[in-house]
DNA sequence: CGACTCGTTGAGTGATATCAAACCCGGTGG
DNA sequence: CCACCGGGTTTGATATCACTCAACGAGTCG
């Protein structure tokens, strides 16, 4: 991947949220950044750290945010993909309140933090796009609270499968009725607040109900409607009306 | 309360996050707004609605965000108090993804939405303060995911008690070792993903362990250190280094 | 081939839910 | 002043969903 294309991706992502004028585009493309890649369980950010002088934008691969419990439990609080900013959530904060790890091989653009802050604060269009991005993230966090707090095991994992399907489609990395979910069942468990053993049984039961089929980590949707019903899934919280599918 | 004092509160709140210059202050104080009050279970905002032409800022009382499940469950995803913006979370979004209700008698300032957006996008200092506010909210959402997803009943309610204590102290509506929590046990249950019956037993067990005492809804901390330990509570996620206690 | 990670399955357990009744207390009306 | 009412709290008995522990299988890497 050429260096330029990383910022191009950022422009393309932000344009799915607001109209950018030529000056906005130029300002984004002028951001100082460094391309970087990580292998699978590498930490991009650790809880408690002061933010780096850069802010990472994903150009390919998946990453997840997690927090640990004193009792040794792990909770994954979100998963991110191309077009997402990893530490937008810390851009104006002094300490990282969670860790971020690479879920797959991951490519990022490390964008200069100061420059990005200025861009956001000085350019209304860019600022608006970034606000939308941050607010949608927050909305997803809220939905996860509901998922983990008030839904049955079946509903939780069904919901997760639905969400990822839509988000990956909009990110241009999956198509309508199938996708490769590179999470282990342990990851899924830590994302929905269950045990990996129980996730295993739950997936099996979803297959038996005929709503999905599986081949390794490839998930296919045999009955999308029923799956959304089981998962109590409504896409409202993803605010897709303020996003457009992004194809590669 | 005089009209002016509502925006004064907003200025005071934002100044706990960043330095505002005279022009920033004047711009805030010039915002068009209307004072309004609600009684206890009134809706301030309903899921699915398009945002109003105004954005509500709490000048007194408590409110909570909630989402409902198809199965009839309710999950409270956050609780807010003086100095919090209710629909900052929707300021740049087209649909409300959750509802907000008054928990107590509630006073708000309804600030013109367009004007507030402009203020945020055009005034870097104000923009920064609002970013911090929104990001701290998101951080709290993440912690709640952990709370509800990976902690025991005891830990969950202990954690909730700790969080509210600190936040209410910083908001200037509680003091160090006691506060009035105007939530029913049902509210608490819906906030931590348990049943009200189980919350009742859990509170009882916390009292028996000698870490808190209760008188109606007045909670007092007999052993704050032990409570934070039980609740696996660390204040990092509240980012209090970027806030200052706000006294009335 | 051995070692490791991930997935799968079974049996037993436990934390929390469910259901149901009693209780408490402030408010209201007779 | 008392009877009643209703929301919230408390308690007990029982049920269940998901956890724990443990073993085995399948694939992959060195």
Coordinates of C-alpha atoms in Angstrom, one line a residue, chain A residues 81-228:
Chain A
X81 CA -12.1 -2.3 11.1
X82 CA -10.9 -0.3 8.1
X83 CA -11.9 3.2 8.3
X84 CA -12.1 3.4 12.1
X85 CA -10.0 5.5 14.3
X86 CA -8.5 3.6 17.1
X87 CA -7.8 6.3 19.6
X88 CA -10.2 8.9 18.6
X89 CA -11.6 7.9 21.9
X90 CA -8.5 9.2 23.7
X91 CA -7.7 12.1 21.4
X92 CA -8.6 14.7 24.0
X93 CA -7.9 12.6 27.1
X94 CA -4.8 12.3 29.2
X95 CA -4.8 8.6 30.0
X96 CA -5.9 5.5 28.1
X97 CA -8.8 3.9 30.0
X98 CA -8.5 0.6 28.1
X99 CA -6.2 -1.4 25.9
X100 CA -6.4 -2.0 22.2
X101 CA -5.0 -5.1 20.5
X102 CA -4.7 -6.3 17.0
X103 CA -7.2 -9.1 16.2
X104 CA -5.7 -9.9 12.8
X105 CA -2.7 -8.6 10.9
X106 CA -3.3 -4.9 11.1
X107 CA -2.3 -1.9 9.1
X108 CA -2.6 1.6 10.5
X109 CA -1.7 5.1 9.7
X110 CA -0.2 6.9 12.7
X111 CA -1.5 10.4 12.4
X112 CA 0.1 13.2 14.3
X113 CA -2.1 13.9 17.3
X114 CA -1.6 17.6 17.5
X115 CA -2.2 18.1 13.8
X116 CA -5.4 15.9 14.0
X117 CA -6.7 17.8 17.0
X118 CA -6.2 21.1 15.2
X119 CA -7.8 19.8 12.1
X120 CA -10.9 18.8 14.0
X121 CA -11.1 22.0 16.0
X122 CA -10.4 24.3 13.1
X123 CA -12.3 22.7 10.2
X124 CA -16.0 22.5 10.9
X125 CA -16.6 19.9 8.2
X126 CA -13.9 17.6 9.4
X127 CA -15.0 18.3 13.0
X128 CA -18.5 17.3 12.3
X129 CA -17.5 14.1 10.6
X130 CA -15.3 13.1 13.5
X131 CA -18.1 14.0 15.9
X132 CA -20.4 11.7 14.1
X133 CA -17.8 9.0 14.2
X134 CA -17.3 9.3 17.9
X135 CA -21.0 9.5 18.6
X136 CA -21.7 6.4 16.6
X137 CA -19.0 4.6 18.6
X138 CA -20.7 5.7 21.8
X139 CA -24.0 4.4 20.5
X140 CA -22.5 1.0 19.8
X141 CA -21.1 1.0 23.4
X142 CA -24.6 1.6 24.7
X143 CA -26.1 -1.2 22.6
X144 CA -23.4 -3.5 24.0
X145 CA -24.4 -2.6 27.5
X146 CA -27.9 -3.8 26.6
X147 CA -26.7 -6.9 24.9
X148 CA -24.6 -8.0 27.8
X149 CA -26.9 -6.8 30.5
X150 CA -30.3 -7.9 29.3
X151 CA -30.2 -10.5 26.6
X152 CA -30.0 -14.3 26.7
X153 CA -26.9 -16.1 25.4
X154 CA -28.6 -16.9 22.1
X155 CA -29.6 -13.3 21.6
X156 CA -26.2 -12.0 22.5
X157 CA -24.3 -14.0 20.0
X158 CA -27.0 -13.6 17.3
X159 CA -26.8 -9.8 17.9
X160 CA -23.1 -9.8 17.6
X161 CA -23.2 -11.7 14.3
X162 CA -25.7 -9.2 12.9
X163 CA -23.8 -6.2 14.0
X164 CA -20.6 -7.4 12.5
X165 CA -22.2 -8.4 9.3
X166 CA -23.6 -4.9 8.7
X167 CA -20.5 -3.0 9.8
X168 CA -18.3 -5.2 7.7
X169 CA -20.5 -4.7 4.7
X170 CA -20.4 -1.0 5.2
X171 CA -16.7 -1.1 5.6
X172 CA -16.5 -3.0 2.3
X173 CA -14.9 -6.1 3.7
X174 CA -17.8 -8.5 3.6
X175 CA -20.8 -9.2 1.5
X176 CA -24.4 -9.7 2.1
X177 CA -24.8 -13.2 3.2
X178 CA -21.4 -14.5 4.5
X179 CA -18.3 -13.3 6.2
X180 CA -15.2 -14.5 7.8
X181 CA -15.2 -13.6 11.5
X182 CA -11.6 -13.9 12.6
X183 CA -12.4 -14.1 16.3
X184 CA -11.9 -17.2 18.4
X185 CA -14.9 -18.4 20.4
X186 CA -13.0 -17.1 23.4
X187 CA -13.0 -13.6 21.8
X188 CA -16.7 -13.8 21.1
X189 CA -17.3 -15.0 24.7
X190 CA -15.3 -12.0 26.1
X191 CA -17.3 -9.7 23.8
X192 CA -20.7 -10.9 24.9
X193 CA -20.0 -11.7 28.5
X194 CA -20.2 -15.5 28.3
X195 CA -17.8 -18.4 28.5
X196 CA -16.2 -19.8 25.4
X197 CA -17.8 -23.2 26.2
X198 CA -21.2 -21.6 26.2
X199 CA -20.6 -19.7 23.1
X200 CA -19.7 -22.9 21.4
X201 CA -23.0 -24.5 22.4
X202 CA -24.9 -21.4 21.5
X203 CA -23.4 -21.3 18.0
X204 CA -24.2 -24.9 17.6
X205 CA -27.8 -24.2 18.6
X206 CA -28.0 -21.4 16.0
X207 CA -26.8 -23.7 13.4
X208 CA -29.3 -26.3 14.5
X209 CA -32.1 -23.8 14.3
X210 CA -31.1 -23.2 10.7
X211 CA -30.4 -19.5 10.9
X212 CA -26.7 -19.7 10.2
X213 CA -24.2 -22.2 8.8
X214 CA -20.5 -22.3 9.7
X215 CA -17.4 -23.5 8.1
X216 CA -14.5 -22.8 10.4
X217 CA -14.8 -19.1 11.1
X218 CA -16.8 -18.4 8.0
X219 CA -20.3 -17.5 9.0
X220 CA -23.2 -17.6 6.5
X221 CA -26.7 -16.4 7.0
X222 CA -29.3 -19.0 6.1
X223 CA -32.1 -16.9 7.5
X224 CA -31.2 -13.3 8.2
X225 CA -34.6 -12.2 9.2
X226 CA -34.9 -14.9 11.9
X227 CA -31.4 -14.2 13.1
X228 CA -32.2 -10.5 13.6

